[in-house]
């Protein structure tokens, strides 16, 4: 298997919330996050954005 690039990893990061990753993909993701600060930051951003979006949706339910 070829080594995934940051681009591939960012796709996995965005996708893992919708579609569970295969064991191979999650292994690559974890390994890449260990060595790549850029993708760690990207994952944090996705996490923050998702929780902000969820809070926004939850607020909508109150009305
Ligand atoms: Zn990376």
PDB file of C-alpha atoms and ligand atoms in Angstrom:
ATOM      1  CA  UNK A   1       0.000   0.000   0.000  1.00  0.00           C
ATOM      2  CA  UNK A   2       1.321   3.438  -0.840  1.00  0.00           C
ATOM      3  CA  UNK A   3       1.950   5.917   1.946  1.00  0.00           C
ATOM      4  CA  UNK A   4      -0.960   8.353   2.213  1.00  0.00           C
ATOM      5  CA  UNK A   5      -0.222  12.039   1.849  1.00  0.00           C
ATOM      6  CA  UNK A   6      -1.637  14.847   3.976  1.00  0.00           C
ATOM      7  CA  UNK A   7      -4.370  15.277   1.382  1.00  0.00           C
ATOM      8  CA  UNK A   8      -5.455  11.656   1.796  1.00  0.00           C
ATOM      9  CA  UNK A   9      -5.294  11.940   5.567  1.00  0.00           C
ATOM     10  CA  UNK A  10      -7.432  15.078   5.616  1.00  0.00           C
ATOM     11  CA  UNK A  11     -10.047  13.187   3.587  1.00  0.00           C
ATOM     12  CA  UNK A  12      -9.980  10.364   6.140  1.00  0.00           C
ATOM     13  CA  UNK A  13     -10.306  12.867   8.999  1.00  0.00           C
ATOM     14  CA  UNK A  14     -13.373  14.464   7.418  1.00  0.00           C
ATOM     15  CA  UNK A  15     -14.884  11.133   6.437  1.00  0.00           C
ATOM     16  CA  UNK A  16     -14.417   9.181   9.675  1.00  0.00           C
ATOM     17  CA  UNK A  17     -17.473  10.820  11.269  1.00  0.00           C
ATOM     18  CA  UNK A  18     -19.746   9.678   8.443  1.00  0.00           C
ATOM     19  CA  UNK A  19     -18.171   6.367   7.470  1.00  0.00           C
ATOM     20  CA  UNK A  20     -16.175   4.214   9.895  1.00  0.00           C
ATOM     21  CA  UNK A  21     -12.611   3.769   8.688  1.00  0.00           C
ATOM     22  CA  UNK A  22     -11.224   0.363   7.842  1.00  0.00           C
ATOM     23  CA  UNK A  23      -8.620  -0.967  10.311  1.00  0.00           C
ATOM     24  CA  UNK A  24      -5.895  -0.143   7.773  1.00  0.00           C
ATOM     25  CA  UNK A  25      -7.142   3.413   7.287  1.00  0.00           C
ATOM     26  CA  UNK A  26      -7.398   4.161  11.009  1.00  0.00           C
ATOM     27  CA  UNK A  27      -3.881   2.783  11.478  1.00  0.00           C
ATOM     28  CA  UNK A  28      -2.533   5.123   8.788  1.00  0.00           C
ATOM     29  CA  UNK A  29      -4.486   7.997  10.284  1.00  0.00           C
ATOM     30  CA  UNK A  30      -3.125   7.433  13.796  1.00  0.00           C
ATOM     31  CA  UNK A  31       0.409   6.955  12.534  1.00  0.00           C
ATOM     32  CA  UNK A  32       0.248  10.061  10.369  1.00  0.00           C
ATOM     33  CA  UNK A  33      -1.129  12.201  13.194  1.00  0.00           C
ATOM     34  CA  UNK A  34       1.856  11.171  15.305  1.00  0.00           C
ATOM     35  CA  UNK A  35       4.333  12.539  12.799  1.00  0.00           C
ATOM     36  CA  UNK A  36       2.426  15.393  11.160  1.00  0.00           C
ATOM     37  CA  UNK A  37       1.535  18.510  13.105  1.00  0.00           C
ATOM     38  CA  UNK A  38      -0.391  20.022  10.210  1.00  0.00           C
ATOM     39  CA  UNK A  39      -2.888  17.163  10.146  1.00  0.00           C
ATOM     40  CA  UNK A  40      -3.182  17.204  13.938  1.00  0.00           C
ATOM     41  CA  UNK A  41      -4.204  20.858  13.686  1.00  0.00           C
ATOM     42  CA  UNK A  42      -6.622  20.021  10.904  1.00  0.00           C
ATOM     43  CA  UNK A  43      -8.223  17.304  13.024  1.00  0.00           C
ATOM     44  CA  UNK A  44      -8.606  19.725  15.924  1.00  0.00           C
ATOM     45  CA  UNK A  45     -10.240  22.268  13.614  1.00  0.00           C
ATOM     46  CA  UNK A  46     -12.683  19.666  12.306  1.00  0.00           C
ATOM     47  CA  UNK A  47     -13.524  18.640  15.859  1.00  0.00           C
ATOM     48  CA  UNK A  48     -14.148  22.232  16.965  1.00  0.00           C
ATOM     49  CA  UNK A  49     -16.221  23.006  13.885  1.00  0.00           C
ATOM     50  CA  UNK A  50     -18.311  19.872  14.309  1.00  0.00           C
ATOM     51  CA  UNK A  51     -19.092  20.558  17.962  1.00  0.00           C
ATOM     52  CA  UNK A  52     -19.960  24.178  17.152  1.00  0.00           C
ATOM     53  CA  UNK A  53     -22.258  22.992  14.381  1.00  0.00           C
ATOM     54  CA  UNK A  54     -23.864  20.429  16.685  1.00  0.00           C
ATOM     55  CA  UNK A  55     -24.461  23.108  19.330  1.00  0.00           C
ATOM     56  CA  UNK A  56     -26.079  25.230  16.642  1.00  0.00           C
ATOM     57  CA  UNK A  57     -28.385  22.356  15.672  1.00  0.00           C
ATOM     58  CA  UNK A  58     -29.228  21.615  19.312  1.00  0.00           C
ATOM     59  CA  UNK A  59     -30.196  25.256  19.870  1.00  0.00           C
ATOM     60  CA  UNK A  60     -32.519  25.028  16.895  1.00  0.00           C
ATOM     61  CA  UNK A  61     -34.457  22.234  18.598  1.00  0.00           C
ATOM     62  CA  UNK A  62     -35.480  24.476  21.494  1.00  0.00           C
ATOM     63  CA  UNK A  63     -37.589  26.741  19.309  1.00  0.00           C
TER      64      UNK A  63
HETATM   65 ZN1  LIG B   1      -0.179  15.430   7.336  1.00  0.00          ZN
END
